[in-house]
Amino acid sequence: MSSHKIVVQKYGGATLADAEKVKSVAKRIMQLHRSGIRVVAVVSAMGKTTNQLIDLAKQVSHRPHMRELDMLLTAGERISMSLLSMALNDLGCPAISFTGSQAGILTDDAHFNAQIIDVKAFRVEQALNENKVVILAGFQGVSPNTKEITTLGRGGSDISAVSMANFLKAERCEVLKDVAGVFSADPKLEPKAKLLPELSYQQLEDMTTWGAQVLNHRSVKLASEKSVAIFVGSASDEKEEGTTVSTNSTGLAPQNAIAINSFAKIFEVELKEESFESFQIFLQKNQMGYVQLLSQQGKKIFITAPDETLQAIENYDKNNPCYAVLSPKLSSVSVTFSNSPQLEDEQNCLKMMKSDGLEFLHQIKSNLGLHFVVPSDSRIRAISALHKLCVS
Ligand code: ASP
Ligand code: MG
């Protein structure tokens, strides 16, 4: 490899939502390339393309076959990559686009939720050495075992970007979005949410595992394991404002609550057998998708999943042999702390909820977080009650 600096940039769907936006992303990449940096741009599908493709699949098929769904969904990122490459070439900036399989992103066989098992991005290296910008379709790979095209789960372009940054030993992986960085809560739900300039991997991992949609949680875990430096910032604004996550990041002041995140929909499910794995295999066999396990106590579990999977779980024949949905109208509201929460932190959370007349049904602890299961209709009020802990 040459001695040029390499930067991997990931552009989210909202930043590529129409032709004008694609052209302005191309301009930004061109400028970076002109400054002597080798650029790999990982792209998501334009705007709401992925959701629209899933809707389309559902209009054609009651329960779309996962292999075919992957074939369909990967088309979304292919549209973005080819358009962006055209725009760059028009600007006089040499560029080439690759699908995940062309770029050597190798995964296991799990359609719709594949894990990357290896990266053999030799074509990417070669194109960079020829001074081309590489545009990589995010969210996809190929299974060397089945030879099939796979997708990495919703929001999976972040995983593609971190994997590529790790393979290329890039300076950093920039995740560029239509928001300025990572906030202390979703600014659409909590007007007092503030930008968090620096986070540790563990803090961001807790946040994304518990509903922060700013980054795919598996990508944060991977970045942490491989020490890939991440910057999350705005695609349209090139000021250095944003959120930095690296091995040097110590995060914010100790013991303070730093962020509130939430899953709008979680289910409490009773398993007929105690194994979560057999539940997951059952869902997979029935083309229902994958769920994220939030907590398990014996046969009772709390889970979350994309809407279509939760819907399929709820609609499935009530007398099925594997599980029963106990409560479908639940949400989680989570507080992530700088360090492991102490008894006092827990008491503060309870006080905040109580003073707003809020109750929770179940509490879950993680390394850096306290997580409350609440009825869905009190979710927004619980977010703002607990967010008071982050601004004080
Ligand atoms: N387009 C895919 C999705 O919407 C992947 C991504 O955006 O990262 O989930
Ligand atoms: Mg997307």
GROMACS .gro file of C-alpha atoms in nm, residues 100-281:
model
  182
  100GLY     CA    1  -2.005  -0.578  -0.135
  101SER     CA    2  -1.920  -0.899  -0.318
  102GLN     CA    3  -1.697  -0.718  -0.571
  103ALA     CA    4  -1.518  -0.555  -0.280
  104GLY     CA    5  -1.454  -0.887  -0.104
  105ILE     CA    6  -1.688  -0.843   0.193
  106LEU     CA    7  -1.731  -1.206   0.299
  107THR     CA    8  -2.011  -1.302   0.535
  108ASP     CA    9  -2.177  -1.603   0.692
  109ASP     CA   10  -2.498  -1.745   0.540
  110ALA     CA   11  -2.755  -1.563   0.753
  111HIS     CA   12  -2.976  -1.372   0.511
  112PHE     CA   13  -3.097  -1.034   0.637
  113ASN     CA   14  -2.864  -1.047   0.938
  114ALA     CA   15  -2.529  -1.171   0.809
  115GLN     CA   16  -2.205  -1.121   1.000
  116ILE     CA   17  -1.886  -1.026   0.821
  117ILE     CA   18  -1.637  -1.311   0.860
  118ASP     CA   19  -1.355  -1.175   0.646
  119VAL     CA   20  -1.264  -0.881   0.425
  120LYS     CA   21  -1.057  -0.942   0.111
  121ALA     CA   22  -1.079  -0.598  -0.040
  122PHE     CA   23  -0.798  -0.637  -0.292
  123ARG     CA   24  -0.986  -0.461  -0.571
  124VAL     CA   25  -1.045  -0.169  -0.336
  125GLU     CA   26  -0.672  -0.147  -0.257
  126GLN     CA   27  -0.586  -0.165  -0.622
  127ALA     CA   28  -0.830   0.110  -0.718
  128LEU     CA   29  -0.697   0.332  -0.436
  129ASN     CA   30  -0.344   0.276  -0.561
  130GLU     CA   31  -0.462   0.392  -0.902
  131ASN     CA   32  -0.568   0.714  -0.723
  132LYS     CA   33  -0.938   0.644  -0.766
  133VAL     CA   34  -1.204   0.720  -0.511
  134VAL     CA   35  -1.377   0.394  -0.421
  135ILE     CA   36  -1.751   0.397  -0.367
  136LEU     CA   37  -1.865   0.091  -0.178
  137ALA     CA   38  -2.224  -0.026  -0.148
  138GLY     CA   39  -2.287  -0.063   0.224
  139PHE     CA   40  -2.499  -0.319   0.409
  140GLN     CA   41  -2.402  -0.618   0.193
  141GLY     CA   42  -2.162  -0.899   0.127
  142VAL     CA   43  -2.142  -1.248  -0.014
  143SER     CA   44  -2.128  -1.583   0.159
  144PRO     CA   45  -1.833  -1.787   0.029
  145ASN     CA   46  -2.016  -2.095   0.153
  146THR     CA   47  -2.351  -2.056  -0.027
  147LYS     CA   48  -2.223  -1.808  -0.291
  148GLU     CA   49  -2.532  -1.600  -0.211
  149ILE     CA   50  -2.558  -1.225  -0.163
  150THR     CA   51  -2.637  -1.130   0.197
  151THR     CA   52  -2.732  -0.816   0.390
  152LEU     CA   53  -2.596  -0.718   0.730
  153GLY     CA   54  -2.915  -0.612   0.912
  154ARG     CA   55  -3.083  -0.270   0.922
  155GLY     CA   56  -2.834   0.013   0.939
  156GLY     CA   57  -2.565  -0.232   0.830
  157SER     CA   58  -2.372   0.018   0.615
  158ASP     CA   59  -2.203   0.134   0.934
  159ILE     CA   60  -2.064  -0.218   0.976
  160SER     CA   61  -1.937  -0.214   0.616
  161ALA     CA   62  -1.764   0.118   0.681
  162VAL     CA   63  -1.595   0.012   1.006
  163SER     CA   64  -1.484  -0.321   0.852
  164MET     CA   65  -1.335  -0.144   0.553
  165ALA     CA   66  -1.161   0.115   0.773
  166ASN     CA   67  -1.012  -0.170   0.975
  167PHE     CA   68  -0.897  -0.363   0.668
  168LEU     CA   69  -0.735  -0.054   0.511
  169LYS     CA   70  -0.593   0.072   0.844
  170ALA     CA   71  -0.761   0.402   0.766
  171GLU     CA   72  -0.693   0.718   0.968
  172ARG     CA   73  -1.053   0.717   1.075
  173CYS     CA   74  -1.403   0.619   0.981
  174GLU     CA   75  -1.627   0.924   0.936
  175VAL     CA   76  -1.998   0.857   0.964
  176LEU     CA   77  -2.167   1.149   0.792
  177LYS     CA   78  -2.533   1.216   0.846
  178ASP     CA   79  -2.811   1.472   0.833
  179VAL     CA   80  -2.749   1.543   1.204
  180ALA     CA   81  -2.443   1.706   1.361
  181GLY     CA   82  -2.330   1.408   1.569
  182VAL     CA   83  -2.440   1.193   1.862
  183PHE     CA   84  -2.687   1.365   2.096
  184SER     CA   85  -2.787   1.311   2.458
  185ALA     CA   86  -3.130   1.201   2.328
  186ASP     CA   87  -3.306   1.190   1.994
  187PRO     CA   88  -3.348   1.565   1.917
  188LYS     CA   89  -3.679   1.486   1.744
  189LEU     CA   90  -3.818   1.356   2.074
  190GLU     CA   91  -3.634   1.572   2.327
  191PRO     CA   92  -3.584   1.940   2.239
  192LYS     CA   93  -3.322   1.985   2.513
  193ALA     CA   94  -3.095   1.717   2.366
  194LYS     CA   95  -2.735   1.833   2.327
  195LEU     CA   96  -2.443   1.726   2.114
  196LEU     CA   97  -2.192   1.497   2.285
  197PRO     CA   98  -1.844   1.593   2.154
  198GLU     CA   99  -1.662   1.289   2.287
  199LEU     CA  100  -1.764   0.939   2.390
  200SER     CA  101  -1.583   0.620   2.479
  201TYR     CA  102  -1.656   0.307   2.276
  202GLN     CA  103  -1.831   0.153   2.576
  203GLN     CA  104  -2.059   0.453   2.622
  204LEU     CA  105  -2.161   0.461   2.256
  205GLU     CA  106  -2.203   0.085   2.256
  206ASP     CA  107  -2.445   0.101   2.549
  207MET     CA  108  -2.639   0.382   2.378
  208THR     CA  109  -2.667   0.207   2.042
  209THR     CA  110  -2.753  -0.129   2.197
  210TRP     CA  111  -3.046   0.043   2.368
  211GLY     CA  112  -3.198   0.227   2.076
  212ALA     CA  113  -2.971   0.516   1.970
  213GLN     CA  114  -3.014   0.495   1.595
  214VAL     CA  115  -2.722   0.718   1.516
  215LEU     CA  116  -2.501   0.414   1.453
  216ASN     CA  117  -2.558   0.042   1.414
  217HIS     CA  118  -2.468  -0.117   1.749
  218ARG     CA  119  -2.271  -0.401   1.591
  219SER     CA  120  -2.054  -0.147   1.411
  220VAL     CA  121  -1.964   0.020   1.742
  221LYS     CA  122  -1.872  -0.315   1.895
  222LEU     CA  123  -1.651  -0.391   1.596
  223ALA     CA  124  -1.487  -0.047   1.608
  224SER     CA  125  -1.414  -0.101   1.976
  225GLU     CA  126  -1.265  -0.448   1.919
  226LYS     CA  127  -1.046  -0.326   1.633
  227SER     CA  128  -0.974   0.024   1.776
  228VAL     CA  129  -1.111   0.197   1.466
  229ALA     CA  130  -1.144   0.572   1.537
  230ILE     CA  131  -1.492   0.701   1.458
  231PHE     CA  132  -1.612   1.051   1.388
  232VAL     CA  133  -1.987   1.115   1.360
  233GLY     CA  134  -2.077   1.447   1.200
  234SER     CA  135  -2.286   1.635   0.951
  235ALA     CA  136  -2.256   1.558   0.580
  236SER     CA  137  -2.345   1.911   0.474
  237ASP     CA  138  -2.145   2.106   0.730
  238GLU     CA  139  -1.769   2.056   0.725
  239LYS     CA  140  -1.695   2.218   1.058
  240GLU     CA  141  -1.520   1.978   1.289
  241GLU     CA  142  -1.816   1.984   1.524
  242GLY     CA  143  -1.937   1.630   1.578
  243THR     CA  144  -1.870   1.332   1.802
  244THR     CA  145  -1.533   1.163   1.830
  245VAL     CA  146  -1.492   0.808   1.954
  246SER     CA  147  -1.144   0.662   1.977
  247THR     CA  148  -0.911   0.479   2.214
  248ASN     CA  149  -0.808   0.824   2.346
  249SER     CA  150  -1.167   0.923   2.422
  250THR     CA  151  -1.234   0.907   2.790
  251GLY     CA  152  -1.589   1.026   2.743
  252LEU     CA  153  -1.761   1.279   2.963
  253ALA     CA  154  -1.734   1.361   3.333
  254PRO     CA  155  -1.755   1.059   3.563
  255GLN     CA  156  -2.080   0.939   3.719
  256ASN     CA  157  -2.310   1.164   3.522
  257ALA     CA  158  -2.596   1.039   3.318
  258ILE     CA  159  -2.495   1.118   2.963
  259ALA     CA  160  -2.774   1.003   2.736
  260ILE     CA  161  -3.130   0.875   2.716
  261ASN     CA  162  -3.226   0.632   2.444
  262SER     CA  163  -3.530   0.427   2.375
  263PHE     CA  164  -3.689   0.151   2.172
  264ALA     CA  165  -4.042   0.249   2.074
  265LYS     CA  166  -4.150  -0.114   2.050
  266ILE     CA  167  -4.037  -0.402   2.260
  267PHE     CA  168  -4.221  -0.728   2.335
  268GLU     CA  169  -4.236  -0.943   2.643
  269VAL     CA  170  -4.246  -1.300   2.520
  270GLU     CA  171  -4.282  -1.630   2.699
  271LEU     CA  172  -4.086  -1.914   2.544
  272LYS     CA  173  -4.218  -2.269   2.562
  273GLU     CA  174  -3.862  -2.389   2.609
  274GLU     CA  175  -3.592  -2.200   2.787
  275SER     CA  176  -3.360  -2.153   2.493
  276PHE     CA  177  -3.357  -1.820   2.313
  277GLU     CA  178  -3.156  -1.983   2.034
  278SER     CA  179  -3.440  -2.220   1.945
  279PHE     CA  180  -3.680  -1.922   1.930
  280GLN     CA  181  -3.443  -1.745   1.692
  281ILE     CA  182  -3.408  -2.057   1.475
   0.00000   0.00000   0.00000
